[in-house]
Short mmCIF file of C-alpha atoms and ligand atoms in Angstrom, two decimals:
data_model
loop_
_atom_site.label_atom_id
_atom_site.label_comp_id
_atom_site.label_asym_id
_atom_site.label_seq_id
_atom_site.Cartn_x
_atom_site.Cartn_y
_atom_site.Cartn_z
CA MET Q 1 36.21 11.80 12.07
CA ASN Q 2 33.91 12.09 9.06
CA TYR Q 3 34.36 8.89 7.16
CA ARG Q 4 32.12 8.22 4.27
CA THR Q 5 31.53 4.63 3.04
CA ILE Q 6 30.91 3.49 -0.54
CA ASP Q 7 27.19 3.13 0.27
CA ASP Q 8 27.17 6.80 1.51
CA MET Q 9 28.68 8.68 -1.34
CA PHE Q 10 27.14 11.37 -3.43
CA GLU Q 11 25.43 10.26 -6.61
CA ARG Q 12 26.33 11.67 -10.04
CA GLY Q 13 24.30 14.81 -10.78
CA THR Q 14 24.35 16.07 -7.12
CA LEU Q 15 24.80 19.77 -6.57
CA VAL Q 16 27.40 20.34 -3.89
CA GLN Q 17 29.27 22.93 -1.96
CA LEU Q 18 33.07 22.72 -1.79
CA THR Q 19 35.41 23.78 0.93
CA ASP Q 20 39.12 24.86 0.88
CA LEU Q 21 39.60 23.62 4.50
CA TRP Q 22 41.68 20.64 3.52
CA THR Q 23 42.96 21.79 0.13
CA PRO Q 24 43.78 25.55 0.15
CA ALA Q 25 44.11 25.53 -3.66
CA LEU Q 26 40.44 25.19 -3.82
CA ALA Q 27 39.84 28.68 -2.41
CA ARG Q 28 39.23 30.08 -5.91
CA TYR Q 29 36.45 27.64 -6.60
CA ARG Q 30 34.85 27.61 -3.18
CA GLU Q 31 32.00 29.92 -4.08
CA ARG Q 32 31.11 28.17 -7.18
CA PRO Q 33 28.24 25.49 -7.15
CA ALA Q 34 29.76 22.18 -8.20
CA VAL Q 35 28.02 19.14 -9.62
CA ILE Q 36 29.37 15.55 -9.08
CA ILE Q 37 29.98 13.99 -12.47
CA ASP Q 38 31.95 10.91 -11.65
CA ILE Q 39 33.28 8.94 -8.57
CA GLU Q 40 36.53 7.12 -8.05
CA VAL Q 41 36.23 4.69 -5.20
CA LEU Q 42 39.74 4.39 -3.48
CA GLY Q 43 38.84 1.18 -1.71
CA TYR Q 44 40.06 2.06 1.77
CA PRO Q 45 39.97 5.18 4.06
CA ARG Q 46 43.04 7.48 3.58
CA SER Q 47 43.88 10.21 6.06
CA ILE Q 48 44.38 13.82 5.45
CA ASN Q 49 45.79 16.35 7.94
CA ARG Q 50 45.67 19.98 8.67
CA GLN Q 51 46.57 22.41 11.43
CA LYS Q 52 43.85 23.95 13.61
CA ASN Q 53 44.72 26.20 16.44
CA GLY Q 54 48.22 24.86 16.53
CA THR Q 55 47.24 21.12 16.71
CA SER Q 56 47.04 18.71 13.93
CA VAL Q 57 43.54 17.35 13.00
CA SER Q 58 42.75 14.45 10.55
CA GLU Q 59 39.94 13.16 8.63
CA LYS Q 60 39.48 9.91 6.53
CA TYR Q 61 38.26 9.89 3.02
CA ASP Q 62 37.84 7.09 0.53
CA CYS Q 63 36.75 8.47 -2.85
CA ILE Q 64 37.60 11.14 -5.24
CA TYR Q 65 34.87 13.08 -6.99
CA THR Q 66 35.19 14.70 -10.47
CA VAL Q 67 33.09 17.77 -10.35
CA ALA Q 68 31.96 20.37 -12.88
CA LEU Q 69 32.00 24.05 -11.58
CA MET Q 70 29.27 26.33 -12.60
CA PRO Q 71 30.81 29.08 -14.81
CA ALA Q 72 31.43 32.43 -13.01
CA GLU Q 73 29.81 34.29 -15.90
CA ARG Q 74 26.47 33.06 -17.13
CA ASN Q 75 25.84 32.99 -20.87
CA ALA Q 76 22.46 31.93 -22.43
CA THR Q 77 23.55 28.41 -22.55
CA PHE Q 78 26.25 26.36 -20.82
CA ALA Q 79 29.16 25.11 -22.85
CA ARG Q 80 31.97 22.74 -21.97
CA ALA Q 81 34.56 25.28 -22.81
CA GLN Q 82 33.38 27.46 -20.00
CA VAL Q 83 32.90 24.69 -17.44
CA PRO Q 84 36.06 23.76 -15.44
CA VAL Q 85 36.15 20.15 -14.40
CA ILE Q 86 38.29 19.16 -11.46
CA ARG Q 87 38.96 16.17 -9.14
CA VAL Q 88 38.55 16.67 -5.37
CA ILE Q 89 38.73 14.36 -2.48
CA SER Q 90 35.51 13.67 -0.58
CA SER Q 91 36.66 15.79 2.28
CA ASP Q 92 36.63 18.79 -0.02
CA VAL Q 93 32.88 18.45 -0.44
CA VAL Q 94 30.88 20.06 2.45
CA GLY Q 95 27.43 18.82 1.50
CA ILE Q 96 24.49 19.14 -0.76
CA LEU Q 97 23.74 22.57 -1.97
CA ALA Q 98 20.22 23.87 -2.06
CA ALA Q 99 19.41 24.40 -5.80
CA GLU Q 100 18.36 27.78 -6.85
CA GLN Q 101 17.03 27.92 -10.40
CA GLU Q 102 20.39 28.70 -12.15
CA ALA Q 103 22.22 26.12 -10.32
CA ALA Q 104 19.60 23.48 -10.79
CA ASP Q 105 19.59 24.30 -14.57
CA PHE Q 106 23.40 23.76 -14.44
CA ALA Q 107 23.07 20.41 -12.62
CA ALA Q 108 20.58 19.27 -15.19
CA TRP Q 109 22.88 20.22 -17.99
CA CYS Q 110 25.89 18.43 -16.26
CA VAL Q 111 23.80 15.22 -15.99
CA ARG Q 112 23.04 15.39 -19.80
CA GLU Q 113 26.64 16.40 -20.65
CA PHE Q 114 28.81 14.31 -18.36
CA CYS Q 115 26.90 11.64 -16.60
CA GLY Q 116 26.27 9.06 -19.26
CA ALA Q 117 23.51 8.13 -21.71
CA GLU Q 118 21.38 5.27 -22.74
CA PRO Q 119 23.14 3.33 -25.41
CA ALA Q 120 21.86 4.04 -28.92
CA SER Q 121 20.15 1.39 -30.97
CA LEU Q 122 22.45 0.31 -33.76
CA PRO Q 123 21.65 -1.21 -37.14
CA HIS Q 124 23.86 -4.27 -36.69
CA PRO Q 125 22.85 -6.84 -39.23
CA ILE Q 126 26.26 -8.47 -38.74
CA THR Q 127 25.83 -11.52 -36.72
CA THR Q 128 28.70 -13.44 -38.02
CA GLY Q 129 32.29 -12.71 -37.33
CA ASN Q 130 35.10 -14.64 -35.78
CA GLY Q 131 36.34 -12.30 -32.98
CA ARG Q 132 37.08 -13.73 -29.68
CA PHE Q 133 38.83 -13.20 -26.38
CA ILE Q 134 42.19 -14.73 -26.87
CA GLY Q 135 42.89 -14.51 -23.18
CA ALA Q 136 42.60 -12.61 -19.97
CA ALA Q 137 44.38 -11.67 -16.83
CA VAL Q 138 43.60 -10.78 -13.23
CA LEU Q 139 45.76 -8.02 -11.85
CA PRO Q 140 46.13 -5.74 -8.86
CA HIS Q 141 46.53 -2.15 -9.51
CA THR Q 142 47.30 0.31 -6.56
CA ILE Q 143 48.85 3.61 -7.26
CA PRO Q 144 51.75 2.70 -4.91
CA MET Q 145 52.23 -0.34 -7.18
CA TYR Q 146 52.90 1.95 -10.01
CA GLU Q 147 55.23 3.94 -7.91
CA ALA Q 148 56.95 0.80 -6.54
CA ARG Q 149 58.84 0.43 -9.81
CA HIS Q 150 61.16 3.16 -8.45
CA ARG Q 151 61.48 1.56 -5.02
CA PRO Q 152 63.49 -1.57 -5.11
CA ASN Q 153 62.49 -2.73 -1.57
CA ASP Q 154 58.69 -2.31 -2.10
CA HIS Q 155 57.00 -5.61 -1.54
CA ARG Q 156 54.78 -4.94 -4.58
CA ASN Q 157 57.66 -5.45 -6.90
CA LYS Q 158 56.69 -9.27 -6.78
CA SER Q 159 53.36 -8.41 -8.40
CA LEU Q 160 55.04 -5.88 -10.78
CA ASP Q 161 57.33 -8.58 -12.02
CA ALA Q 162 54.24 -10.95 -12.63
CA ILE Q 163 52.35 -8.03 -14.40
CA ASP Q 164 55.43 -7.60 -16.54
CA GLN Q 165 55.11 -11.26 -17.61
CA VAL Q 166 51.56 -10.52 -18.65
CA ARG Q 167 52.83 -7.46 -20.63
CA ARG Q 168 55.40 -9.80 -22.49
CA HIS Q 169 52.58 -12.21 -23.16
CA LEU Q 170 50.59 -9.35 -24.82
CA ASP Q 171 53.59 -8.63 -26.82
CA GLU Q 172 53.40 -12.14 -28.28
CA CYS Q 173 49.65 -12.38 -28.78
CA GLN Q 174 49.13 -8.87 -30.06
CA PRO Q 175 45.48 -8.27 -29.23
CA ASP Q 176 43.46 -5.63 -31.04
CA VAL Q 177 41.91 -4.26 -27.93
CA ILE Q 178 41.99 -4.70 -24.16
CA VAL Q 179 38.56 -4.64 -22.36
CA LEU Q 180 39.26 -3.67 -18.76
CA ALA Q 181 36.78 -4.14 -15.85
CA SER Q 182 37.49 -1.68 -13.09
CA THR Q 183 36.75 -2.46 -9.43
CA HIS Q 184 37.12 1.29 -8.56
CA TRP Q 185 34.25 2.26 -10.86
CA MET Q 186 31.25 1.14 -8.88
CA PRO Q 187 28.09 2.71 -9.95
CA ARG Q 188 24.95 1.48 -7.98
CA ASP Q 189 22.56 1.71 -10.87
CA GLY Q 190 24.06 -0.77 -13.34
CA PHE Q 191 27.13 -1.07 -15.58
CA PHE Q 192 28.88 1.77 -17.37
CA ILE Q 193 30.97 1.54 -20.42
CA ASP Q 194 33.48 4.10 -21.72
CA ASP Q 195 32.86 4.75 -25.44
CA GLY Q 196 35.56 7.47 -25.84
CA ALA Q 197 37.85 7.38 -28.74
CA GLN Q 198 40.69 8.81 -26.66
CA HIS Q 199 41.08 8.42 -22.71
CA GLU Q 200 42.97 11.23 -21.26
CA ASP Q 201 42.83 13.67 -18.37
CA GLY Q 202 40.16 16.19 -19.26
CA CYS Q 203 40.41 18.10 -15.93
CA ASP Q 204 41.33 21.73 -15.51
CA SER Q 205 45.07 21.70 -15.67
CA SER Q 206 45.34 24.92 -13.72
CA TYR Q 207 44.23 23.06 -10.51
CA GLN Q 208 46.65 20.50 -9.02
CA GLY Q 209 44.59 19.40 -6.02
CA VAL Q 210 44.63 15.66 -6.87
CA GLU Q 211 47.60 14.10 -8.64
CA PRO Q 212 47.51 14.59 -12.42
CA GLN Q 213 46.53 11.35 -14.17
CA LEU Q 214 49.24 9.72 -16.07
CA PHE Q 215 47.49 8.25 -19.13
CA SER Q 216 46.59 8.73 -22.73
CA PHE Q 217 45.02 5.64 -24.29
CA PRO Q 218 43.05 5.18 -27.46
CA GLY Q 219 39.58 3.71 -27.00
CA ASP Q 220 37.28 1.61 -29.11
CA PRO Q 221 33.98 3.43 -29.57
CA GLU Q 222 32.69 0.95 -32.20
CA LEU Q 223 32.98 -1.86 -29.85
CA ALA Q 224 31.61 0.02 -26.82
CA ALA Q 225 28.57 1.11 -28.89
CA LEU Q 226 27.79 -2.43 -29.89
CA ILE Q 227 28.35 -3.74 -26.30
CA GLY Q 228 25.93 -1.04 -25.01
CA ASP Q 229 23.22 -1.99 -27.56
CA LEU Q 230 23.46 -5.66 -27.05
CA ALA Q 231 23.44 -5.23 -23.23
CA ARG Q 232 20.41 -3.03 -23.36
CA ASP Q 233 18.66 -5.52 -25.60
CA ALA Q 234 19.43 -8.24 -23.09
CA GLY Q 235 17.78 -6.23 -20.32
CA LEU Q 236 20.86 -5.34 -18.42
CA PRO Q 237 21.15 -1.84 -16.87
CA VAL Q 238 23.88 -0.13 -18.86
CA ARG Q 239 24.94 3.42 -19.80
CA ARG Q 240 27.64 4.67 -22.06
CA ILE Q 241 29.85 7.53 -21.09
CA HIS Q 242 33.02 9.20 -22.13
CA ARG Q 243 34.71 9.79 -18.82
CA VAL Q 244 36.46 13.16 -18.25
CA ALA Q 245 38.86 11.51 -15.84
CA GLN Q 246 39.79 7.88 -15.39
CA GLU Q 247 40.89 6.25 -12.10
CA HIS Q 248 43.80 4.17 -11.07
CA ALA Q 249 42.31 0.78 -11.63
CA VAL Q 250 42.25 1.88 -15.28
CA TRP Q 251 45.43 3.79 -15.73
CA VAL Q 252 47.78 1.77 -13.53
CA PRO Q 253 47.31 -1.51 -15.48
CA GLY Q 254 46.99 0.38 -18.77
CA HIS Q 255 50.47 1.85 -18.28
CA LEU Q 256 52.01 -1.29 -16.91
CA LEU Q 257 50.68 -3.47 -19.78
CA CYS Q 258 50.75 -1.12 -22.76
CA GLN Q 259 53.61 1.15 -21.96
CA GLU Q 260 54.59 2.78 -25.27
CA ARG Q 261 52.35 0.59 -27.43
CA ARG Q 262 48.92 2.08 -28.41
CA ILE Q 263 46.68 -0.77 -27.72
CA PRO Q 264 43.12 0.43 -27.68
CA LEU Q 265 41.62 0.22 -24.09
CA LEU Q 266 37.93 -0.12 -23.39
CA PRO Q 267 37.19 0.53 -19.65
CA CYS Q 268 33.96 -0.56 -18.16
CA SER Q 269 32.62 -0.59 -14.66
CA ILE Q 270 31.40 -3.34 -12.36
CA TRP Q 271 27.80 -2.90 -10.98
CA TRP Q 272 28.15 -2.29 -7.17
CA ARG Q 273 26.03 -4.88 -5.38
CA GLY Q 274 24.59 -6.12 -8.70
CA PRO Q 275 23.98 -9.89 -9.04
CA ARG Q 276 26.97 -12.07 -9.72
CA GLU Q 277 25.10 -13.66 -12.65
CA ALA Q 278 24.57 -10.21 -14.17
CA HIS Q 279 28.28 -9.71 -14.26
CA ARG Q 280 28.88 -12.99 -16.02
CA ARG Q 281 26.08 -12.15 -18.47
CA PHE Q 282 27.73 -8.69 -19.16
CA GLY Q 283 30.93 -10.45 -19.95
CA GLU Q 284 29.19 -12.77 -22.31
CA ILE Q 285 27.69 -9.84 -24.12
CA ILE Q 286 31.03 -8.17 -24.38
CA ALA Q 287 32.36 -11.37 -25.97
CA GLU Q 288 29.43 -11.45 -28.44
CA ALA Q 289 30.25 -7.88 -29.55
CA VAL Q 290 33.90 -8.89 -29.86
CA ARG Q 291 32.83 -11.83 -32.08
CA ARG Q 292 30.77 -9.72 -34.40
CA LEU Q 293 33.34 -7.09 -34.84
CA ASP Q 294 36.09 -9.60 -35.44
CA ARG Q 295 38.30 -8.22 -32.63
CA ARG Q 296 41.17 -10.33 -31.08
CA ALA Q 297 40.45 -9.07 -27.57
CA PHE Q 298 42.13 -9.47 -24.16
CA PHE Q 299 40.21 -9.09 -20.98
CA VAL Q 300 41.70 -7.44 -17.83
CA ALA Q 301 40.08 -8.05 -14.56
CA SER Q 302 41.58 -5.07 -12.61
CA GLY Q 303 41.33 -5.85 -8.88
CA GLY Q 304 42.60 -7.85 -6.10
CA LEU Q 305 41.09 -10.80 -4.14
CA SER Q 306 40.35 -10.37 -0.49
CA HIS Q 307 40.07 -6.70 0.47
CA THR Q 308 40.15 -6.33 4.19
CA PHE Q 309 42.91 -3.81 5.13
CA ASP Q 310 45.12 -4.08 8.11
CA PHE Q 311 48.00 -1.49 8.22
CA SER Q 312 49.23 -2.60 11.74
CA LYS Q 313 51.17 -5.57 10.45
CA PRO Q 314 54.13 -6.12 8.01
CA PRO Q 315 53.36 -4.97 4.39
CA GLU Q 316 52.84 -8.55 3.01
CA TYR Q 317 50.35 -9.58 5.69
CA VAL Q 318 46.95 -10.86 4.55
CA VAL Q 319 44.10 -11.16 7.08
CA PRO Q 320 43.80 -14.91 7.65
CA GLN Q 321 40.05 -15.25 6.73
CA GLY Q 322 40.79 -13.47 3.51
CA GLU Q 323 43.77 -15.55 2.63
CA ARG Q 324 41.89 -18.80 3.32
CA PHE Q 325 39.35 -17.91 0.59
CA ASP Q 326 42.05 -16.34 -1.65
CA ARG Q 327 43.86 -19.65 -1.67
CA LEU Q 328 40.52 -21.45 -2.58
CA ALA Q 329 39.76 -18.97 -5.28
CA GLN Q 330 43.23 -19.25 -6.65
CA GLU Q 331 42.95 -23.07 -6.73
CA TRP Q 332 39.44 -22.95 -8.46
CA LEU Q 333 40.75 -20.54 -11.11
CA GLU Q 334 43.84 -22.72 -11.73
CA ARG Q 335 41.46 -25.56 -12.35
CA GLY Q 336 39.09 -23.61 -14.40
CA GLN Q 337 36.28 -24.08 -11.81
CA HIS Q 338 34.86 -20.61 -12.34
CA GLY Q 339 31.39 -21.74 -11.36
CA ARG Q 340 32.53 -22.41 -7.83
CA LEU Q 341 33.13 -18.61 -7.30
CA LEU Q 342 29.65 -17.96 -8.64
CA ASP Q 343 28.20 -20.46 -6.32
CA MET Q 344 29.81 -19.25 -3.06
CA SER Q 345 27.56 -18.97 -0.08
CA GLU Q 346 26.71 -15.44 1.14
CA ASP Q 347 28.41 -16.13 4.39
CA ASP Q 348 31.68 -17.34 2.76
CA PHE Q 349 31.51 -14.46 0.32
CA GLU Q 350 31.20 -11.85 3.00
CA THR Q 351 33.95 -13.46 4.97
CA TRP Q 352 36.13 -13.41 1.93
CA ASN Q 353 35.25 -9.67 1.02
CA PRO Q 354 36.76 -9.57 -2.34
CA GLU Q 355 37.58 -6.34 -4.04
CA GLY Q 356 34.72 -5.03 -6.22
CA ARG Q 357 32.57 -7.92 -4.84
CA ALA Q 358 34.42 -10.02 -7.41
CA GLY Q 359 32.47 -8.45 -10.23
CA HIS Q 360 35.68 -8.35 -12.32
CA LEU Q 361 36.19 -12.10 -11.98
CA TYR Q 362 32.58 -12.98 -12.95
CA MET Q 363 32.83 -10.66 -15.94
CA MET Q 364 36.02 -12.27 -16.90
CA ARG Q 365 34.48 -15.73 -16.92
CA GLY Q 366 31.59 -14.49 -19.20
CA ALA Q 367 34.12 -12.89 -21.58
CA LEU Q 368 36.22 -16.03 -21.88
CA GLY Q 369 32.99 -18.05 -22.70
CA GLN Q 370 34.30 -21.20 -21.05
CA ASP Q 371 36.04 -22.59 -18.04
CA VAL Q 372 39.56 -21.68 -18.89
CA ARG Q 373 42.30 -22.68 -16.50
CA GLY Q 374 44.40 -19.86 -15.06
CA GLN Q 375 48.20 -19.79 -14.66
CA SER Q 376 49.24 -18.14 -11.39
CA LEU Q 377 52.11 -15.80 -11.78
CA CYS Q 378 52.03 -14.29 -8.25
CA TYR Q 379 50.00 -14.31 -5.11
CA GLN Q 380 51.03 -11.97 -2.34
CA GLY Q 381 49.51 -9.97 0.62
CA SER Q 382 49.49 -6.24 0.78
CA ASN Q 383 48.45 -4.47 3.91
CA GLY Q 384 45.89 -7.04 4.78
CA THR Q 385 44.49 -7.68 1.26
CA GLY Q 386 45.33 -10.34 -1.27
CA TYR Q 387 46.85 -9.67 -4.73
CA LEU Q 388 46.61 -12.27 -7.40
CA THR Q 389 48.27 -11.94 -10.87
CA MET Q 390 46.93 -14.80 -13.06
CA VAL Q 391 46.79 -15.21 -16.86
CA PHE Q 392 44.29 -17.17 -18.92
CA GLN Q 393 44.90 -18.38 -22.48
CA ASN Q 394 41.74 -19.07 -24.37
FE1 LIG D 1 41.95 -1.46 -5.82
#
C-alpha cells in the first residue's frame, strides 16, 4: 500500500515522473517530464487494482493532480498551445524528477503560467454600493451524489431532494452570482480565488484517464479581482488563478443548482489548516467586494459536516462521535449561533473532524455578515460521514 495523505501531497510547481503502471493510457506521456499545477483532494482513499503476475494488486489514492507535460519538441519559448494538460490520479505519479536545465525552465514557466499570481492592485475608488449576500446554503457534493439522480435506491437521493429545494429557492431569489467555497481545494499556503471568465475543462481531450469534467460555467472576474485586492490589503494570503480544471466540490453543486441557467459562479478555496478566524475574515472581505460591486450574491459552502469514513456499515451510517457534533453544529446553525462553531475546543473539533476543517462554514458566516438562522432541509449519514443541507436567508 502506498497511501498518501493530504499533508503528504506534491505541491504546485513540482516536477514529477509519471508511470503507466495503473493507467495504461498514460504510456504515451510516460517519458515526458510533468509539472503539478493543481490538486483535487478527494477526501478519502480510493482503491485502484491491476493484475501483476496473475494476481490482483491494489493501491490507495486520495487526490487527483492536474499536470502540464513538457512539449516533445522544444521551441525557443513555451506556449500553452504546445503544452498538454491532463488529470492523473496520485498513483500515476512515481515521484519527484531531478530537474535538468530544460525541465527546470519548464517547471518555472508552469508556475508562472498555471499556478496562480498575486492579486493586482486595483484603482477602486468605489466604496459605496448596496450589494450583499441575499442568502447561503451548506451542501454536500460527492460525485456519486451527482450520479445518484439516475439510481432511485441510492441513499443520497434524500440530500439530492434537499439540494433541489435550494435550486428552487435560487429560482425565486435570482442571484447575480454564486460564490462557492470548495472543501476539496485545500492549498496550504493561503486562499485561492478563481478569476476566470469561463470555467470549463481545459484538459487534453485526447486523454481520458480521469473522468471528463461535466461543467461549463461563466465566472465573475471583476468580483474575483476586487476580492483578491481587498484580501491582500487586509493581510490575508491570497492568490488568484484561472484553474485549468475544476473539481467535484465545484462542479457537482454547480450542476445541481444552476442546471441550464447561466448563473456566474466564482469558486474559491479554503486554506488547509489556516486559522478559523482567517476564514471568517475572508468571507467578510468577499461580502465587502460584493457590496461595492452591487451584486446580489448567494454563498455556497460546498462540503459535509463530520468526515470520518466507515464503509463497513450500511450506507447511511454516521460514526457516532461525528454524528454527536453534527447534531450540535446543526442546532447551533439553526439558532444562528455561528460563533459556537468558531469557539469549539481543539479536542472537540478533532473529534468532530469536519470536512475541510469547516473552513466553508466559517467563510459562510463572514459572507453573511451576521448570525443568520439556518433552515435544515436534510441531515443524513453517508458511509460514516454526515451530510447537511441547510439554507440561510439573509
Ligand atoms: Fe467532499
